[in-house]
Amino acid sequence: MTTTLRLAMVTAANFDVAIGLKARRDQEHLVAPVVKSLAEAYVYPGVAWPRIILDGDRPVGFLMAFLDIDFAGDGRGTDIRSGLWRLNVAAGEQGRGYGRFAVESVAAEIRRRGGTRMTTTWHPGEDGPEGFYLGLGFRPTGEMSGDQKVGELALG
């Protein structure tokens, strides 16, 4: 069986499918629900890049990137970054490469826009996704964004 992984824009036609994507119950405290991400995408239209992850025509997850933001948030614009804002792989769909595909897709979009690094954040702790991100090559920067660790991946 061949799988065709792809990203799709969130539209009125697939909105209900998007907000229906849920993380495993034991992971709900680690990632915001898709509906919150879509509300943030509405509020930050020039920054947020929300997409449904599809395997063929089957929705298996959701991602949202941030593109060219003032990461420090101090208004000076001296720390512009792009990266992965949210990643929700649906309950029952984890361990099949969808998370890796999502990260690689965001990295490709950042490269396409001329970026050379990708930032993400994660909740620290044994039940968090740190091992996943470290396994993909992200390295902690030593920074915190709220209560989350900041990691960076060099894009070669």
mmCIF file of C-alpha atoms in Angstrom:
data_model
loop_
_atom_site.group_PDB
_atom_site.id
_atom_site.type_symbol
_atom_site.label_atom_id
_atom_site.label_comp_id
_atom_site.label_asym_id
_atom_site.label_seq_id
_atom_site.Cartn_x
_atom_site.Cartn_y
_atom_site.Cartn_z
ATOM 1 C CA MET A 1 0.000 0.000 0.000
ATOM 2 C CA THR A 2 1.379 3.389 -0.995
ATOM 3 C CA THR A 3 0.648 6.405 1.160
ATOM 4 C CA THR A 4 0.570 9.898 -0.188
ATOM 5 C CA LEU A 5 1.272 12.394 2.545
ATOM 6 C CA ARG A 6 0.347 15.981 1.852
ATOM 7 C CA LEU A 7 -0.788 19.180 3.485
ATOM 8 C CA ALA A 8 -4.080 20.914 2.807
ATOM 9 C CA MET A 9 -5.172 24.435 3.626
ATOM 10 C CA VAL A 10 -7.952 24.698 6.176
ATOM 11 C CA THR A 11 -11.103 25.826 4.371
ATOM 12 C CA ALA A 12 -14.800 26.110 5.117
ATOM 13 C CA ALA A 13 -15.209 22.682 3.496
ATOM 14 C CA ASN A 14 -12.789 20.920 5.870
ATOM 15 C CA PHE A 15 -13.065 23.101 8.981
ATOM 16 C CA ASP A 16 -15.122 20.542 10.928
ATOM 17 C CA VAL A 17 -12.638 17.807 10.018
ATOM 18 C CA ALA A 18 -9.772 20.023 11.216
ATOM 19 C CA ILE A 19 -11.310 20.850 14.589
ATOM 20 C CA GLY A 20 -12.260 17.196 15.032
ATOM 21 C CA LEU A 21 -8.583 16.158 15.078
ATOM 22 C CA LYS A 22 -7.711 15.384 18.689
ATOM 23 C CA ALA A 23 -4.490 14.360 20.401
ATOM 24 C CA ARG A 24 -4.478 11.366 22.699
ATOM 25 C CA ARG A 25 -6.228 12.079 25.975
ATOM 26 C CA ASP A 26 -2.935 11.794 27.901
ATOM 27 C CA GLN A 27 -1.396 14.429 25.600
ATOM 28 C CA GLU A 28 -4.146 17.046 25.707
ATOM 29 C CA HIS A 29 -2.225 19.117 28.265
ATOM 30 C CA LEU A 30 0.771 19.297 25.883
ATOM 31 C CA VAL A 31 -0.838 20.910 22.839
ATOM 32 C CA ALA A 32 -3.679 23.353 22.290
ATOM 33 C CA PRO A 33 -6.792 22.130 20.495
ATOM 34 C CA VAL A 34 -6.952 22.777 16.752
ATOM 35 C CA VAL A 35 -9.825 25.218 17.215
ATOM 36 C CA LYS A 36 -7.557 27.457 19.332
ATOM 37 C CA SER A 37 -4.857 27.304 16.671
ATOM 38 C CA LEU A 38 -7.355 28.330 13.998
ATOM 39 C CA ALA A 39 -8.533 31.234 16.145
ATOM 40 C CA GLU A 40 -4.904 32.346 16.487
ATOM 41 C CA ALA A 41 -4.437 31.967 12.730
ATOM 42 C CA TYR A 42 -7.390 34.312 12.254
ATOM 43 C CA VAL A 43 -5.879 36.865 14.648
ATOM 44 C CA TYR A 44 -2.376 36.563 13.105
ATOM 45 C CA PRO A 45 -3.142 36.103 9.387
ATOM 46 C CA GLY A 46 0.263 37.197 8.092
ATOM 47 C CA VAL A 47 2.165 34.994 10.515
ATOM 48 C CA ALA A 48 0.205 31.762 10.999
ATOM 49 C CA TRP A 49 0.358 28.943 8.422
ATOM 50 C CA PRO A 50 -2.238 26.298 9.432
ATOM 51 C CA ARG A 51 -2.503 23.007 7.515
ATOM 52 C CA ILE A 52 -4.261 19.663 7.808
ATOM 53 C CA ILE A 53 -1.985 16.642 7.393
ATOM 54 C CA LEU A 54 -3.501 14.091 5.025
ATOM 55 C CA ASP A 55 -2.562 10.514 4.242
ATOM 56 C CA GLY A 56 -4.257 10.161 0.887
ATOM 57 C CA ASP A 57 -7.615 11.747 1.641
ATOM 58 C CA ARG A 58 -7.594 10.699 5.306
ATOM 59 C CA PRO A 59 -6.944 13.485 7.843
ATOM 60 C CA VAL A 60 -4.303 12.348 10.336
ATOM 61 C CA GLY A 61 -3.118 15.558 11.951
ATOM 62 C CA PHE A 62 -2.785 19.307 12.016
ATOM 63 C CA LEU A 63 0.157 21.651 12.037
ATOM 64 C CA MET A 64 0.575 25.372 12.241
ATOM 65 C CA ALA A 65 3.793 27.171 11.433
ATOM 66 C CA PHE A 66 4.739 30.716 12.327
ATOM 67 C CA LEU A 67 6.540 32.688 9.657
ATOM 68 C CA ASP A 68 8.828 35.661 10.177
ATOM 69 C CA ILE A 69 7.766 36.730 13.657
ATOM 70 C CA ASP A 70 9.528 39.009 16.106
ATOM 71 C CA PHE A 71 10.316 36.134 18.473
ATOM 72 C CA ALA A 72 11.530 38.375 21.276
ATOM 73 C CA GLY A 73 8.275 40.322 21.013
ATOM 74 C CA ASP A 74 9.979 43.559 21.949
ATOM 75 C CA GLY A 75 9.005 45.408 18.765
ATOM 76 C CA ARG A 76 12.602 45.940 17.668
ATOM 77 C CA GLY A 77 12.531 43.178 15.050
ATOM 78 C CA THR A 78 16.054 42.033 15.856
ATOM 79 C CA ASP A 79 15.123 38.368 16.406
ATOM 80 C CA ILE A 80 12.998 37.300 13.434
ATOM 81 C CA ARG A 81 12.219 33.575 13.389
ATOM 82 C CA SER A 82 10.044 31.013 11.658
ATOM 83 C CA GLY A 83 9.099 27.583 12.875
ATOM 84 C CA LEU A 84 6.585 25.046 14.061
ATOM 85 C CA TRP A 85 3.940 26.580 16.292
ATOM 86 C CA ARG A 86 1.647 23.579 16.782
ATOM 87 C CA LEU A 87 1.660 19.900 15.904
ATOM 88 C CA ASN A 88 -1.317 17.673 16.606
ATOM 89 C CA VAL A 89 -1.090 14.107 15.326
ATOM 90 C CA ALA A 90 -4.475 12.489 15.855
ATOM 91 C CA ALA A 91 -4.977 9.854 18.517
ATOM 92 C CA GLY A 92 -4.351 6.466 16.974
ATOM 93 C CA GLU A 93 -2.199 7.900 14.178
ATOM 94 C CA GLN A 94 1.082 8.399 16.037
ATOM 95 C CA GLY A 95 4.192 6.409 15.268
ATOM 96 C CA ARG A 96 3.517 6.330 11.510
ATOM 97 C CA GLY A 97 5.806 9.156 10.414
ATOM 98 C CA TYR A 98 3.184 11.897 10.281
ATOM 99 C CA GLY A 99 4.979 14.080 12.834
ATOM 100 C CA ARG A 100 8.256 13.773 10.947
ATOM 101 C CA PHE A 101 6.445 14.624 7.705
ATOM 102 C CA ALA A 102 4.920 17.701 9.364
ATOM 103 C CA VAL A 103 8.280 18.967 10.620
ATOM 104 C CA GLU A 104 9.910 18.329 7.223
ATOM 105 C CA SER A 105 7.051 20.149 5.471
ATOM 106 C CA VAL A 106 7.417 23.224 7.662
ATOM 107 C CA ALA A 107 11.198 23.142 7.154
ATOM 108 C CA ALA A 108 10.656 23.033 3.376
ATOM 109 C CA GLU A 109 8.323 26.042 3.519
ATOM 110 C CA ILE A 110 10.808 28.015 5.625
ATOM 111 C CA ARG A 111 13.621 27.144 3.180
ATOM 112 C CA ARG A 112 11.389 28.158 0.252
ATOM 113 C CA ARG A 113 11.017 31.563 1.912
ATOM 114 C CA GLY A 114 14.795 31.874 2.357
ATOM 115 C CA GLY A 115 15.040 30.778 5.999
ATOM 116 C CA THR A 116 18.036 28.918 7.372
ATOM 117 C CA ARG A 117 16.735 27.837 10.781
ATOM 118 C CA MET A 118 13.532 26.490 12.255
ATOM 119 C CA THR A 119 12.341 27.144 15.802
ATOM 120 C CA THR A 120 9.858 25.191 17.874
ATOM 121 C CA THR A 121 8.858 24.882 21.504
ATOM 122 C CA TRP A 122 7.810 21.973 23.677
ATOM 123 C CA HIS A 123 6.631 21.270 27.182
ATOM 124 C CA PRO A 124 9.498 19.773 29.177
ATOM 125 C CA GLY A 125 9.034 16.595 31.145
ATOM 126 C CA GLU A 126 8.921 12.853 30.766
ATOM 127 C CA ASP A 127 5.539 12.886 29.036
ATOM 128 C CA GLY A 128 6.466 15.693 26.613
ATOM 129 C CA PRO A 129 7.683 15.528 23.016
ATOM 130 C CA GLU A 130 11.299 16.530 23.677
ATOM 131 C CA GLY A 131 12.682 13.159 22.536
ATOM 132 C CA PHE A 132 10.758 13.440 19.272
ATOM 133 C CA TYR A 133 12.191 16.882 18.499
ATOM 134 C CA LEU A 134 15.728 15.991 19.585
ATOM 135 C CA GLY A 135 15.544 12.893 17.386
ATOM 136 C CA LEU A 136 14.769 15.121 14.404
ATOM 137 C CA GLY A 137 17.851 17.242 15.093
ATOM 138 C CA PHE A 138 16.434 20.129 17.107
ATOM 139 C CA ARG A 139 18.772 21.445 19.767
ATOM 140 C CA PRO A 140 17.649 23.373 22.864
ATOM 141 C CA THR A 141 18.663 27.029 22.711
ATOM 142 C CA GLY A 142 18.589 27.492 26.491
ATOM 143 C CA GLU A 143 15.621 29.837 26.133
ATOM 144 C CA MET A 144 12.119 29.409 27.471
ATOM 145 C CA SER A 145 8.958 30.696 25.829
ATOM 146 C CA GLY A 146 6.528 30.860 28.695
ATOM 147 C CA ASP A 147 6.695 27.403 30.258
ATOM 148 C CA GLN A 148 8.079 25.741 27.117
ATOM 149 C CA LYS A 149 11.633 24.950 26.038
ATOM 150 C CA VAL A 150 12.814 26.518 22.795
ATOM 151 C CA GLY A 151 14.611 24.367 20.242
ATOM 152 C CA GLU A 152 16.200 25.161 16.916
ATOM 153 C CA LEU A 153 16.994 23.142 13.818
ATOM 154 C CA ALA A 154 19.567 24.351 11.293
ATOM 155 C CA LEU A 155 18.193 24.087 7.761
ATOM 156 C CA GLY A 156 20.963 23.157 5.340
#
